[in-house]
Amino acid sequence: MSVDLHRWQRDESRPSGREAVRDAAARVLGPSLVLFATIVSTGWLIMGPFGGLEDEAAVNRELQEGRSRTALWDTTTDIWSRLGNTEIIIGTCAVISLIILWRTRQWWYAAIPAIAISIQATIFVIAAWIVGRERPDVEKLDPAPPTSSYPSGHVGAATALFLTFAFMAQRIERIWLRRLVTVVCILVPILVSYARLYRGMHHLTDVLLGVLNGVVCALLAWHWLRRRRD
């Protein structure tokens, strides 16, 4: 799926309720089922034929037993990890979406971040319950959530939310500010991904599939409504 960063500016027409429901079903819900099946199938392969990919634990052990863990990095990665916490994701989404709504008066545009994290969260919760992968067998620096390790919900949520923000940032007229906001939005999921590995909360494939979940959900949300020149 190509990313048309200006599709919402070329066509700012208000959709009817019927159009919104129709497009959301066809362009988000339908494709998200394919994404869900892909993530669950990959999880079953990891836990079944691939025997849990036990060699992956070497990544977590290296971060734990090597020189990577220090008091400074423990504190720093704690901050990075919190960027993917549910309350931070929902709160940031609500605040930014309200600001966008206030500035544009376009609810169908302001809803994009909420669509992205809602679909991501739904896929993550159900897939985690079905696959049921245990977290890495290393010292963990965070309390373990009730969900299983696969896929990473923190990484998926941060990727879905901040990637949509990066798309939206292309409307910023000042070049230096647009570039700065875009870089920060892309950097956040990377920091969250590293933090979750460093803190012993996920296997590498948990993080990678979390990224996949977030990226695809952001793309689906960005294209959720048909625009005339698509």
Coordinates of C-alpha atoms in Angstrom, one line a residue:
M1 CA 0.0 0.0 0.0
S2 CA 1.5 3.3 -1.1
V3 CA 1.3 6.3 1.2
D4 CA -0.3 9.4 -0.3
L5 CA 0.6 12.0 2.3
H6 CA -1.6 14.7 0.8
R7 CA -4.8 12.7 0.2
W8 CA -6.7 14.5 3.0
Q9 CA -5.7 17.9 1.8
R10 CA -6.8 17.4 -1.8
D11 CA -10.3 16.2 -0.8
E12 CA -11.7 17.8 2.4
S13 CA -15.3 16.8 1.7
R14 CA -17.4 15.6 4.7
P15 CA -18.5 12.0 4.4
S16 CA -22.0 10.9 5.2
G17 CA -22.6 8.4 8.0
R18 CA -23.3 5.7 5.4
E19 CA -20.0 6.4 3.5
A20 CA -18.0 6.4 6.7
V21 CA -19.4 3.0 7.8
R22 CA -19.0 1.5 4.4
D23 CA -15.4 2.6 3.9
A24 CA -14.4 1.7 7.4
A25 CA -15.7 -1.9 6.9
A26 CA -14.1 -2.3 3.5
R27 CA -10.8 -0.5 4.0
V28 CA -10.1 -1.2 7.7
L29 CA -12.0 -4.1 9.2
G30 CA -11.6 -6.4 6.2
P31 CA -7.9 -6.0 5.7
S32 CA -7.3 -6.1 9.5
L33 CA -8.6 -9.6 9.5
V34 CA -5.9 -10.6 7.1
L35 CA -3.3 -8.9 9.3
F36 CA -4.7 -10.7 12.4
A37 CA -4.5 -14.1 10.6
T38 CA -0.9 -13.3 9.6
I39 CA 0.2 -12.5 13.1
V40 CA -1.6 -15.4 14.7
S41 CA -0.3 -17.9 12.1
T42 CA 3.3 -16.6 12.6
G43 CA 2.8 -17.0 16.4
W44 CA 1.7 -20.6 15.9
L45 CA 4.7 -21.3 13.7
I46 CA 7.0 -19.9 16.4
M47 CA 5.4 -21.9 19.2
G48 CA 5.0 -25.0 17.1
P49 CA 7.4 -26.1 14.3
F50 CA 10.0 -23.5 15.3
G51 CA 10.0 -24.8 18.9
G52 CA 9.6 -21.3 20.5
L53 CA 12.8 -20.0 18.8
E54 CA 14.9 -20.7 21.9
D55 CA 17.9 -19.1 20.3
E56 CA 16.2 -15.7 20.5
A57 CA 16.9 -15.7 24.3
A58 CA 20.5 -15.0 23.4
V59 CA 19.5 -11.4 22.5
N60 CA 17.8 -10.9 25.9
R61 CA 20.7 -12.5 27.8
E62 CA 23.3 -10.4 26.0
L63 CA 21.4 -7.2 27.0
Q64 CA 21.2 -8.5 30.6
E65 CA 24.6 -10.1 31.1
G66 CA 26.7 -7.8 29.0
R67 CA 27.8 -4.3 29.7
S68 CA 24.5 -2.8 28.4
R69 CA 22.6 -2.7 31.7
T70 CA 23.6 0.2 33.8
A71 CA 21.7 2.4 36.3
L72 CA 21.6 5.2 33.7
W73 CA 20.3 2.9 30.9
D74 CA 17.8 1.3 33.4
T75 CA 16.3 4.8 34.0
T76 CA 16.5 5.9 30.4
T77 CA 14.8 2.8 29.0
D78 CA 12.1 3.0 31.7
I79 CA 11.1 6.4 30.3
W80 CA 11.2 5.0 26.7
S81 CA 9.2 1.9 27.7
R82 CA 6.5 4.1 29.3
L83 CA 5.9 5.8 26.0
G84 CA 4.1 2.6 24.9
N85 CA 2.0 2.3 28.1
T86 CA -1.7 2.2 27.5
E87 CA -2.6 5.3 29.5
I88 CA 0.1 7.3 27.7
I89 CA -1.0 6.1 24.2
I90 CA -4.7 6.8 24.9
G91 CA -4.0 10.1 26.5
T92 CA -1.7 11.3 23.8
C93 CA -4.1 10.2 21.1
A94 CA -7.0 12.0 22.8
V95 CA -5.1 15.3 23.2
I96 CA -3.6 15.4 19.8
S97 CA -6.9 14.3 18.1
L98 CA -8.8 17.1 19.9
I99 CA -6.3 19.7 18.8
I100 CA -6.5 18.4 15.2
L101 CA -10.3 18.5 15.4
W102 CA -10.2 22.1 16.7
R103 CA -7.8 23.2 14.0
T104 CA -9.4 21.4 11.0
R105 CA -13.1 20.9 12.1
Q106 CA -12.8 17.6 10.3
W107 CA -13.8 14.7 12.6
W108 CA -13.1 12.2 9.9
Y109 CA -9.5 13.4 9.7
A110 CA -9.0 13.8 13.5
A111 CA -10.2 10.2 14.0
I112 CA -7.2 8.6 12.2
P113 CA -5.0 8.1 15.2
A114 CA -7.9 6.6 17.2
I115 CA -8.7 4.2 14.4
A116 CA -5.0 3.1 14.2
I117 CA -4.6 2.3 17.9
S118 CA -8.0 0.7 18.2
I119 CA -7.4 -1.8 15.4
Q120 CA -3.9 -2.4 16.7
A121 CA -5.1 -3.0 20.3
T122 CA -7.8 -5.4 19.2
I123 CA -5.5 -7.5 17.1
F124 CA -2.8 -7.5 19.8
V125 CA -5.1 -8.5 22.7
I126 CA -6.8 -11.4 20.8
A127 CA -3.5 -12.6 19.2
A128 CA -1.7 -12.6 22.5
W129 CA -4.5 -14.6 24.1
I130 CA -4.5 -17.2 21.3
V131 CA -0.7 -17.6 21.0
G132 CA 0.1 -17.4 24.7
R133 CA 3.9 -17.1 24.4
E134 CA 5.9 -16.8 27.7
R135 CA 8.1 -13.8 28.2
P136 CA 11.9 -14.2 28.0
D137 CA 13.5 -16.2 30.8
V138 CA 15.6 -13.3 32.1
E139 CA 15.4 -10.7 34.8
K140 CA 12.6 -8.3 34.0
L141 CA 12.8 -4.7 34.9
D142 CA 9.0 -4.0 34.5
P143 CA 6.0 -5.7 36.0
A144 CA 4.7 -8.3 33.5
P145 CA 1.3 -7.4 32.1
P146 CA -1.4 -10.1 32.1
T147 CA -1.1 -10.5 28.3
S148 CA 1.4 -12.8 26.8
S149 CA 4.7 -11.8 25.2
Y150 CA 3.7 -12.1 21.6
P151 CA 3.2 -9.7 19.9
S152 CA 4.5 -6.6 21.7
G153 CA 1.6 -4.4 22.6
H154 CA 3.8 -1.5 23.7
V155 CA 5.7 -1.5 20.4
G156 CA 2.5 -2.0 18.3
A157 CA 0.7 0.9 20.0
A158 CA 3.6 3.3 19.8
T159 CA 4.2 2.4 16.1
A160 CA 0.5 2.8 15.1
L161 CA 0.1 6.1 17.0
F162 CA 3.3 7.9 16.2
L163 CA 3.4 6.8 12.6
T164 CA 0.0 8.4 12.0
F165 CA 1.3 11.5 13.7
A166 CA 4.3 11.4 11.3
F167 CA 1.9 11.3 8.3
M168 CA -0.2 14.2 9.7
A169 CA 3.0 16.2 10.4
Q170 CA 3.5 16.6 6.6
R171 CA 0.9 19.4 6.8
I172 CA 3.2 21.6 8.9
E173 CA 4.3 24.5 6.7
R174 CA 7.7 25.3 8.3
I175 CA 10.1 22.8 6.8
W176 CA 12.4 22.6 9.8
L177 CA 9.5 22.0 12.2
R178 CA 7.9 19.4 9.9
R179 CA 11.2 17.5 9.6
L180 CA 11.8 17.6 13.4
V181 CA 8.3 16.4 14.2
T182 CA 8.5 13.6 11.6
V183 CA 11.9 12.4 12.9
V184 CA 10.7 12.4 16.6
C185 CA 7.5 10.5 15.6
I186 CA 9.5 7.8 13.8
L187 CA 12.1 7.7 16.6
V188 CA 9.6 6.9 19.4
P189 CA 8.7 3.4 18.2
I190 CA 12.4 2.6 17.8
L191 CA 13.1 3.7 21.3
V192 CA 10.2 1.7 22.7
S193 CA 11.3 -1.4 20.8
Y194 CA 14.8 -1.3 22.2
A195 CA 13.5 -0.6 25.7
R196 CA 11.2 -3.6 25.7
L197 CA 14.1 -5.8 24.7
Y198 CA 16.5 -4.3 27.1
R199 CA 14.1 -4.6 30.0
G200 CA 13.5 -8.3 29.3
M201 CA 9.9 -8.0 28.4
H202 CA 9.8 -9.4 24.9
H203 CA 11.6 -11.7 22.5
L204 CA 12.9 -10.1 19.3
T205 CA 10.1 -11.6 17.1
D206 CA 7.6 -10.2 19.6
V207 CA 8.9 -6.8 18.8
L208 CA 9.2 -7.3 15.1
L209 CA 5.6 -8.5 14.8
G210 CA 4.5 -5.6 17.1
V211 CA 6.1 -3.2 14.6
L212 CA 4.3 -5.0 11.7
N213 CA 1.0 -4.7 13.5
G214 CA 1.5 -1.0 14.2
V215 CA 2.7 -0.1 10.7
V216 CA -0.2 -1.9 8.9
C217 CA -2.8 -0.4 11.3
A218 CA -1.4 3.1 10.7
L219 CA -1.6 2.6 7.0
L220 CA -5.1 1.2 7.2
A221 CA -6.2 4.1 9.3
W222 CA -4.6 6.6 7.0
H223 CA -6.6 5.2 4.1
W224 CA -9.8 4.5 6.0
L225 CA -11.9 6.9 3.9
R226 CA -12.1 7.1 0.2
R227 CA -11.0 10.4 -1.3
R228 CA -12.1 11.6 -4.7
R229 CA -8.6 11.5 -6.3
D230 CA -7.4 8.2 -4.8

